[in-house]
Amino acid sequence: MSGPGRMLLACASQPVDRVPVWLMRQAGRYLPEYRKLRQAHAFLELCETPELAVEVTLQPMRRFDLDAAIVFADILLLARALGADLSYEDGVGPQVSGLPDPQGLRFPDADRVREALGFVGATVHQVRAQLPAQKAVIGFAGAPFTLLSYLLEGGPSTDFALTKALMNQDAQTFSRLLDGLAEMTFVYLELQVAAGADVVQLFDSWVGALAASDFRAFVQPVVKELISRVRALGVPVIYFAPQTAGYLREVAATGPDVVSVDWRLSLAEVRRLRLSACQGNLDPAVLRDGPRWRIEQEVRRILGEWGDSPGLIFNLGHGVDRRTPVHHISWLIDAVHAGLR
Ligand code: CP3
């Protein structure tokens, strides 16, 4: 196949010779070669050293016939440009600290963002140079609500109590912070596109904690504008917003080229809405647990639910679980390539 690879064709809902496949968190702890590098380097050091980040990005590309590479970085790196301290401790999840209270939070200018995150541009540039043109390079960032929840909660949360308290009690500050983060995120994504990213994915991992009406009131306009500005740079945008099956229409109305959906809904439902191209939606637990027949059964179901229309990108509904055996991924990719129906 020459010309744009299948990943870009599928993003544009164009016909492909076979469904493209890549996996969220395809680089990471389930890979022995990643764990080995991690023994010598802290996670942040891997992200901030382009040679190491390139190596980790390419590790899964060497093992598997994937259609896209996602640049190795983290959504929380942006918090550093705000002056936050970041730490990643095993077992507790990422921790963000050292920021002023929400009312006092001020945003850096574009130059400061570019300076703080320039190493990601260097990684994108080198990854693009090392992969064949048909393999897409995916740049990414956290979406404003998900980033804000980490800044306010200081780490992972189950109820988002501090985030919702700000939204409910001081909507003006809540919106000011979403706008400020969206502006920083635009600069960050622009930097990645300038460095060679072919596609951009926005991760809104926690937005499903919101009511449909709050999503519509607070998040949708901000994400919509951000997506439209990034698309104007000439790259397709994927919006990942898990656990939003109850308001998928509102999610899709933010205008991405591709909506990334989880396993809580059937692709037949997504297709009926005729909203855009779609990425998903295997439960990562199936990939982790197997057995092979079960993985194949689910691939068959997902491809069957989507049918023959263009615009499907095969992926998980969330990231690869760290306990996933490496050979399960080969089984999955073979099944997608075989186009099991
Ligand atoms: O392969 C890839 O997908 C590219 C790299 C990538 C990472 N994080 C690397 C990483 C991407 C795209 C992300 C996105 C990300 N980071 C999200 C959105 C997707 C999602 O999972 O919902 C979120 C919420 C984060 C924040 C974050 N960073 C979490 C929740 C964790 C895991 C904490 C833990 O210990 O399990 C991290 C750390 C992180 N980011 C790791 C990796 C490979 C593990 C770090 C390690 O090696 O210890």
Short mmCIF file of C-alpha atoms and ligand atoms in Angstrom, two decimals:
data_model
loop_
_atom_site.label_atom_id
_atom_site.label_comp_id
_atom_site.label_asym_id
_atom_site.label_seq_id
_atom_site.Cartn_x
_atom_site.Cartn_y
_atom_site.Cartn_z
CA MET A 1 0.00 0.00 0.00
CA SER A 2 1.40 3.44 -0.91
CA GLY A 3 0.14 6.95 -0.17
CA PRO A 4 -1.28 7.75 3.24
CA GLY A 5 -1.33 4.68 5.47
CA ARG A 6 -4.48 2.97 6.66
CA MET A 7 -4.52 4.87 9.94
CA LEU A 8 -4.88 8.24 8.20
CA LEU A 9 -7.32 6.84 5.65
CA ALA A 10 -9.51 5.45 8.43
CA CYS A 11 -9.37 8.77 10.31
CA ALA A 12 -10.78 10.36 7.15
CA SER A 13 -13.43 7.58 6.85
CA GLN A 14 -11.83 6.49 3.57
CA PRO A 15 -11.78 2.84 2.43
CA VAL A 16 -8.79 0.70 3.51
CA ASP A 17 -7.43 -2.71 2.50
CA ARG A 18 -7.77 -3.81 6.13
CA VAL A 19 -8.79 -2.24 9.43
CA PRO A 20 -5.86 -0.36 11.03
CA VAL A 21 -4.88 -1.33 14.55
CA TRP A 22 -2.89 0.26 17.37
CA LEU A 23 -3.31 0.04 21.14
CA MET A 24 -3.48 2.69 23.81
CA ARG A 25 -0.53 2.13 26.18
CA GLN A 26 1.14 -0.09 23.58
CA ALA A 27 4.45 1.09 25.02
CA GLY A 28 4.82 0.29 28.69
CA ARG A 29 5.07 -2.11 31.52
CA TYR A 30 3.68 -5.27 29.90
CA LEU A 31 6.81 -5.29 27.68
CA PRO A 32 9.93 -6.90 29.20
CA GLU A 33 12.21 -4.54 27.25
CA TYR A 34 10.36 -1.56 28.78
CA ARG A 35 10.65 -2.96 32.30
CA LYS A 36 14.35 -3.46 31.73
CA LEU A 37 14.85 0.19 30.72
CA ARG A 38 12.75 1.25 33.72
CA GLN A 39 15.19 -0.46 36.06
CA ALA A 40 17.84 2.00 34.93
CA HIS A 41 15.69 5.13 34.46
CA ALA A 42 12.83 6.79 36.30
CA PHE A 43 9.59 7.24 34.33
CA LEU A 44 10.03 11.01 34.00
CA GLU A 45 13.60 10.55 32.83
CA LEU A 46 12.32 8.23 30.07
CA CYS A 47 9.82 10.88 28.99
CA GLU A 48 12.25 13.79 29.13
CA THR A 49 15.18 12.19 27.32
CA PRO A 50 14.24 12.06 23.63
CA GLU A 51 16.60 9.16 22.79
CA LEU A 52 14.99 7.04 25.52
CA ALA A 53 11.44 8.14 24.72
CA VAL A 54 12.03 7.28 21.05
CA GLU A 55 13.34 3.85 22.02
CA VAL A 56 10.26 3.14 24.18
CA THR A 57 7.91 4.45 21.45
CA LEU A 58 9.48 2.08 18.94
CA GLN A 59 9.60 -1.02 21.17
CA PRO A 60 6.07 -2.21 20.32
CA MET A 61 6.55 -1.22 16.66
CA ARG A 62 9.44 -3.69 16.41
CA ARG A 63 7.47 -6.55 17.90
CA PHE A 64 4.09 -6.05 16.24
CA ASP A 65 2.68 -4.94 12.89
CA LEU A 66 0.87 -1.89 14.28
CA ASP A 67 -0.41 0.90 12.03
CA ALA A 68 0.53 3.74 14.36
CA ALA A 69 3.04 4.68 17.04
CA ILE A 70 1.97 6.85 19.95
CA VAL A 71 4.71 9.09 21.22
CA PHE A 72 5.96 8.09 24.66
CA ALA A 73 5.10 10.86 27.12
CA ASP A 74 2.37 11.50 29.70
CA ILE A 75 -0.68 13.74 29.89
CA LEU A 76 0.57 15.22 33.17
CA LEU A 77 3.79 16.63 31.72
CA LEU A 78 1.81 19.78 30.94
CA ALA A 79 1.37 20.37 34.67
CA ARG A 80 5.09 21.00 34.89
CA ALA A 81 4.77 23.97 32.57
CA LEU A 82 2.42 25.37 35.24
CA GLY A 83 5.14 24.94 37.83
CA ALA A 84 3.67 21.84 39.50
CA ASP A 85 5.79 19.06 40.98
CA LEU A 86 5.07 15.67 39.48
CA SER A 87 5.85 12.26 40.85
CA TYR A 88 5.02 8.74 39.79
CA GLU A 89 5.15 6.23 42.58
CA ASP A 90 4.34 2.61 42.04
CA GLY A 91 1.01 1.67 43.52
CA VAL A 92 -0.27 5.20 44.26
CA GLY A 93 -0.51 6.57 40.75
CA PRO A 94 0.72 9.97 39.61
CA GLN A 95 0.85 12.81 42.15
CA VAL A 96 0.66 16.54 41.32
CA SER A 97 1.61 19.08 43.98
CA GLY A 98 2.93 22.57 44.63
CA LEU A 99 0.24 24.59 42.85
CA PRO A 100 -1.51 27.65 44.31
CA ASP A 101 -5.25 27.47 45.08
CA PRO A 102 -7.54 27.44 42.01
CA GLN A 103 -8.41 31.15 42.29
CA GLY A 104 -4.70 32.02 42.36
CA LEU A 105 -3.61 29.81 39.49
CA ARG A 106 -2.07 31.75 36.57
CA PHE A 107 -1.14 30.38 33.14
CA PRO A 108 2.25 30.58 31.43
CA ASP A 109 2.60 32.17 28.01
CA ALA A 110 3.10 30.12 24.84
CA ASP A 111 6.90 30.46 24.87
CA ARG A 112 7.10 29.07 28.37
CA VAL A 113 4.94 26.07 27.36
CA ARG A 114 7.13 25.41 24.32
CA GLU A 115 10.26 25.70 26.40
CA ALA A 116 8.98 23.36 29.14
CA LEU A 117 7.80 20.69 26.66
CA GLY A 118 10.26 21.04 23.81
CA PHE A 119 11.67 17.58 24.51
CA VAL A 120 8.37 16.04 23.34
CA GLY A 121 8.82 17.82 20.00
CA ALA A 122 12.31 16.32 19.72
CA THR A 123 10.87 12.84 20.40
CA VAL A 124 8.11 13.25 17.80
CA HIS A 125 10.61 14.44 15.23
CA GLN A 126 12.93 11.45 15.73
CA VAL A 127 10.08 8.92 15.79
CA ARG A 128 8.71 10.35 12.53
CA ALA A 129 12.15 10.10 10.93
CA GLN A 130 12.58 6.46 11.96
CA LEU A 131 9.24 5.00 10.85
CA PRO A 132 8.02 4.30 7.31
CA ALA A 133 5.57 6.91 6.00
CA GLN A 134 2.62 4.47 6.16
CA LYS A 135 2.93 4.17 9.93
CA ALA A 136 1.21 7.14 11.53
CA VAL A 137 2.78 9.00 14.43
CA ILE A 138 0.23 9.96 17.07
CA GLY A 139 0.83 12.99 19.27
CA PHE A 140 -1.37 13.45 22.32
CA ALA A 141 -2.38 15.54 25.28
CA GLY A 142 -4.79 15.35 28.17
CA ALA A 143 -8.10 17.12 27.58
CA PRO A 144 -8.80 20.17 29.80
CA PHE A 145 -11.26 18.54 32.23
CA THR A 146 -9.06 15.50 32.86
CA LEU A 147 -5.98 17.67 33.35
CA LEU A 148 -7.86 19.99 35.69
CA SER A 149 -9.08 17.05 37.76
CA TYR A 150 -5.48 15.95 38.33
CA LEU A 151 -4.42 19.50 39.26
CA LEU A 152 -7.26 19.89 41.75
CA GLU A 153 -7.33 16.38 43.23
CA GLY A 154 -3.53 16.06 43.30
CA GLY A 155 -3.75 12.50 41.97
CA PRO A 156 -6.22 9.81 41.03
CA SER A 157 -9.71 10.17 42.47
CA THR A 158 -12.86 8.09 42.54
CA ASP A 159 -15.44 10.82 43.19
CA PHE A 160 -13.70 14.01 41.89
CA ALA A 161 -14.97 15.81 44.97
CA LEU A 162 -12.64 18.83 44.72
CA THR A 163 -13.17 19.19 40.97
CA LYS A 164 -16.95 19.06 41.26
CA ALA A 165 -16.91 21.40 44.27
CA LEU A 166 -15.14 24.04 42.18
CA MET A 167 -17.57 23.52 39.31
CA ASN A 168 -20.60 23.75 41.60
CA GLN A 169 -19.41 26.58 43.83
CA ASP A 170 -17.25 28.78 41.61
CA ALA A 171 -18.18 28.08 38.01
CA GLN A 172 -16.36 31.17 36.84
CA THR A 173 -12.99 29.99 38.11
CA PHE A 174 -13.74 26.45 36.89
CA SER A 175 -14.31 27.76 33.37
CA ARG A 176 -11.31 30.10 33.53
CA LEU A 177 -9.09 27.12 34.39
CA LEU A 178 -10.53 24.94 31.61
CA ASP A 179 -9.91 27.77 29.15
CA GLY A 180 -6.35 28.31 30.36
CA LEU A 181 -5.56 24.59 30.11
CA ALA A 182 -7.11 24.43 26.63
CA GLU A 183 -4.86 27.28 25.49
CA MET A 184 -1.72 25.56 26.87
CA THR A 185 -2.85 22.28 25.31
CA PHE A 186 -3.25 23.92 21.92
CA VAL A 187 0.32 25.24 22.07
CA TYR A 188 1.57 21.81 23.16
CA LEU A 189 -0.26 20.00 20.34
CA GLU A 190 0.83 22.61 17.80
CA LEU A 191 4.40 21.88 18.83
CA GLN A 192 3.86 18.15 18.26
CA VAL A 193 2.26 18.70 14.86
CA ALA A 194 5.09 21.02 13.81
CA ALA A 195 7.52 18.25 14.82
CA GLY A 196 5.78 15.72 12.57
CA ALA A 197 2.80 14.19 14.40
CA ASP A 198 0.31 12.92 11.78
CA VAL A 199 -2.65 12.50 14.12
CA VAL A 200 -3.49 13.91 17.55
CA GLN A 201 -5.40 12.19 20.35
CA LEU A 202 -7.00 14.06 23.23
CA PHE A 203 -7.37 11.92 26.36
CA ASP A 204 -10.40 12.83 28.46
CA SER A 205 -10.11 9.83 30.76
CA TRP A 206 -12.27 11.17 33.60
CA VAL A 207 -14.86 13.29 31.83
CA GLY A 208 -17.41 10.47 32.17
CA ALA A 209 -17.72 11.48 35.84
CA LEU A 210 -19.83 14.45 34.71
CA ALA A 211 -23.56 14.64 34.16
CA ALA A 212 -24.57 15.06 30.52
CA SER A 213 -25.81 18.58 31.27
CA ASP A 214 -22.52 19.60 32.91
CA PHE A 215 -20.54 18.10 30.04
CA ARG A 216 -22.64 20.19 27.67
CA ALA A 217 -22.39 23.38 29.70
CA PHE A 218 -18.73 23.35 30.75
CA VAL A 219 -16.69 20.93 28.69
CA GLN A 220 -18.22 20.68 25.24
CA PRO A 221 -17.59 24.29 24.12
CA VAL A 222 -13.97 24.25 25.32
CA VAL A 223 -13.14 20.89 23.71
CA LYS A 224 -14.99 21.86 20.55
CA GLU A 225 -12.90 24.96 20.09
CA LEU A 226 -9.67 23.15 20.92
CA ILE A 227 -10.43 20.39 18.41
CA SER A 228 -11.33 22.89 15.72
CA ARG A 229 -8.06 24.79 16.23
CA VAL A 230 -5.99 21.58 16.10
CA ARG A 231 -7.84 20.33 12.99
CA ALA A 232 -7.02 23.67 11.35
CA LEU A 233 -3.34 22.67 11.65
CA GLY A 234 -4.13 19.96 9.09
CA VAL A 235 -4.20 16.81 11.25
CA PRO A 236 -7.10 14.57 12.25
CA VAL A 237 -8.12 14.56 15.92
CA ILE A 238 -9.23 11.55 17.99
CA TYR A 239 -11.24 12.32 21.13
CA PHE A 240 -11.07 9.63 23.82
CA ALA A 241 -13.90 10.07 26.33
CA PRO A 242 -14.60 6.76 28.08
CA GLN A 243 -17.71 6.07 30.18
CA THR A 244 -19.80 8.56 28.24
CA ALA A 245 -22.13 6.07 26.56
CA GLY A 246 -25.05 8.04 28.05
CA TYR A 247 -24.12 11.19 26.12
CA LEU A 248 -22.13 10.04 23.14
CA ARG A 249 -23.97 12.49 20.89
CA GLU A 250 -22.70 15.41 22.98
CA VAL A 251 -19.19 13.93 22.92
CA ALA A 252 -19.29 13.59 19.14
CA ALA A 253 -20.63 17.14 18.82
CA THR A 254 -17.18 18.40 19.86
CA GLY A 255 -16.32 17.63 16.22
CA PRO A 256 -13.38 15.20 16.25
CA ASP A 257 -12.52 13.14 13.16
CA VAL A 258 -12.61 10.02 15.33
CA VAL A 259 -14.47 9.23 18.56
CA SER A 260 -12.64 6.65 20.72
CA VAL A 261 -15.22 4.57 22.59
CA ASP A 262 -14.97 1.99 25.36
CA TRP A 263 -16.51 -1.47 25.63
CA ARG A 264 -19.63 -0.27 27.42
CA LEU A 265 -21.40 0.23 24.12
CA SER A 266 -21.71 -1.65 20.88
CA LEU A 267 -20.15 -0.32 17.69
CA ALA A 268 -23.48 -0.98 15.99
CA GLU A 269 -24.93 1.79 18.19
CA VAL A 270 -22.07 4.14 17.33
CA ARG A 271 -22.51 3.45 13.65
CA ARG A 272 -26.23 4.12 13.82
CA LEU A 273 -25.46 7.60 15.12
CA ARG A 274 -23.37 8.18 11.96
CA LEU A 275 -21.23 10.70 13.76
CA SER A 276 -17.68 10.19 12.56
CA ALA A 277 -15.00 7.56 12.37
CA CYS A 278 -14.66 5.41 15.45
CA GLN A 279 -11.83 3.85 17.44
CA GLY A 280 -12.30 0.98 19.87
CA ASN A 281 -13.42 -0.89 21.71
CA LEU A 282 -12.10 -4.19 23.07
CA ASP A 283 -12.17 -4.60 26.85
CA PRO A 284 -8.48 -4.67 27.91
CA ALA A 285 -9.39 -7.50 30.30
CA VAL A 286 -10.10 -9.77 27.32
CA LEU A 287 -6.69 -9.00 25.87
CA ARG A 288 -5.09 -9.69 29.26
CA ASP A 289 -6.98 -12.87 30.07
CA GLY A 290 -7.36 -14.57 26.70
CA PRO A 291 -7.60 -17.40 25.88
CA ARG A 292 -6.94 -17.11 22.16
CA TRP A 293 -10.44 -18.20 21.10
CA ARG A 294 -11.92 -15.54 23.38
CA ILE A 295 -9.77 -12.76 21.90
CA GLU A 296 -10.75 -13.93 18.40
CA GLN A 297 -14.39 -14.12 19.35
CA GLU A 298 -14.32 -10.50 20.52
CA VAL A 299 -12.46 -9.30 17.41
CA ARG A 300 -15.09 -11.04 15.30
CA ARG A 301 -17.88 -9.40 17.30
CA ILE A 302 -16.37 -5.90 17.07
CA LEU A 303 -15.62 -6.08 13.34
CA GLY A 304 -19.07 -7.54 12.76
CA GLU A 305 -20.80 -4.81 14.76
CA TRP A 306 -19.09 -2.12 12.71
CA GLY A 307 -19.69 -3.89 9.40
CA ASP A 308 -18.17 -2.94 6.06
CA SER A 309 -18.31 0.84 6.33
CA PRO A 310 -14.98 2.68 6.34
CA GLY A 311 -13.83 4.64 9.39
CA LEU A 312 -13.02 1.93 11.95
CA ILE A 313 -9.71 1.94 13.85
CA PHE A 314 -9.27 -1.18 15.96
CA ASN A 315 -8.09 -0.42 19.50
CA LEU A 316 -8.94 -1.16 23.10
CA GLY A 317 -11.51 0.79 25.06
CA HIS A 318 -8.70 1.78 27.45
CA GLY A 319 -4.96 1.14 27.84
CA VAL A 320 -3.20 -2.24 27.74
CA ASP A 321 -3.21 -3.76 31.23
CA ARG A 322 0.34 -4.19 32.59
CA ARG A 323 -0.37 -7.89 33.30
CA THR A 324 -1.07 -8.65 29.61
CA PRO A 325 1.09 -11.48 28.18
CA VAL A 326 2.97 -10.23 25.13
CA HIS A 327 1.83 -13.11 22.89
CA HIS A 328 -1.82 -12.16 23.43
CA ILE A 329 -1.11 -8.98 21.50
CA SER A 330 0.21 -10.97 18.53
CA TRP A 331 -2.97 -13.07 18.60
CA LEU A 332 -5.08 -9.93 18.62
CA ILE A 333 -3.26 -8.29 15.73
CA ASP A 334 -3.36 -11.50 13.67
CA ALA A 335 -7.10 -11.72 14.24
CA VAL A 336 -7.66 -8.10 13.17
CA HIS A 337 -5.47 -8.61 10.10
CA ALA A 338 -7.38 -11.76 9.18
CA GLY A 339 -10.50 -9.58 9.30
CA LEU A 340 -12.36 -12.29 11.24
CA ARG A 341 -16.10 -12.03 10.72
O1 CP3 B 1 1.89 3.82 24.91
C1 CP3 B 1 1.24 4.86 25.15
O2 CP3 B 1 -0.02 4.89 25.21
C2 CP3 B 1 1.98 6.19 25.23
C3 CP3 B 1 2.28 6.72 26.48
C4 CP3 B 1 1.22 7.16 27.48
C5 CP3 B 1 1.47 7.08 28.87
N1 CP3 B 1 0.45 7.71 29.52
C6 CP3 B 1 2.67 6.48 29.45
C7 CP3 B 1 2.66 6.09 30.87
C8 CP3 B 1 -0.02 7.77 27.31
C9 CP3 B 1 -0.80 8.04 26.05
C10 CP3 B 1 -0.49 8.11 28.62
C11 CP3 B 1 -1.76 8.82 28.85
C12 CP3 B 1 -2.23 9.02 30.23
N2 CP3 B 1 -1.49 9.26 31.36
C13 CP3 B 1 -3.59 9.06 30.60
C14 CP3 B 1 -4.76 8.94 29.65
C15 CP3 B 1 -5.09 7.52 29.36
C16 CP3 B 1 -5.65 6.76 30.52
O3 CP3 B 1 -4.95 5.86 31.01
O4 CP3 B 1 -6.78 7.08 30.92
C17 CP3 B 1 -3.65 9.28 31.99
C18 CP3 B 1 -4.91 9.37 32.84
C19 CP3 B 1 -2.31 9.42 32.46
C20 CP3 B 1 -1.86 9.69 33.84
C21 CP3 B 1 -1.02 8.56 34.29
N3 CP3 B 1 0.34 8.45 34.06
C22 CP3 B 1 -1.46 7.37 34.94
C23 CP3 B 1 -2.87 7.08 35.38
C24 CP3 B 1 -0.33 6.55 35.07
C25 CP3 B 1 -0.26 5.14 35.60
C26 CP3 B 1 -0.07 5.06 37.06
C27 CP3 B 1 0.33 3.64 37.42
O5 CP3 B 1 1.30 3.52 38.14
O6 CP3 B 1 -0.31 2.71 36.91
C28 CP3 B 1 0.77 7.23 34.54
C29 CP3 B 1 2.15 6.72 34.43
C30 CP3 B 1 2.47 6.16 33.09
N4 CP3 B 1 2.21 6.83 31.92
C31 CP3 B 1 3.10 4.93 32.80
C32 CP3 B 1 3.24 4.88 31.41
C33 CP3 B 1 3.91 3.81 30.60
C34 CP3 B 1 3.61 3.91 33.81
C35 CP3 B 1 4.88 4.46 34.39
C36 CP3 B 1 5.87 3.43 34.86
O7 CP3 B 1 6.66 2.93 34.04
O8 CP3 B 1 5.90 3.19 36.06
#
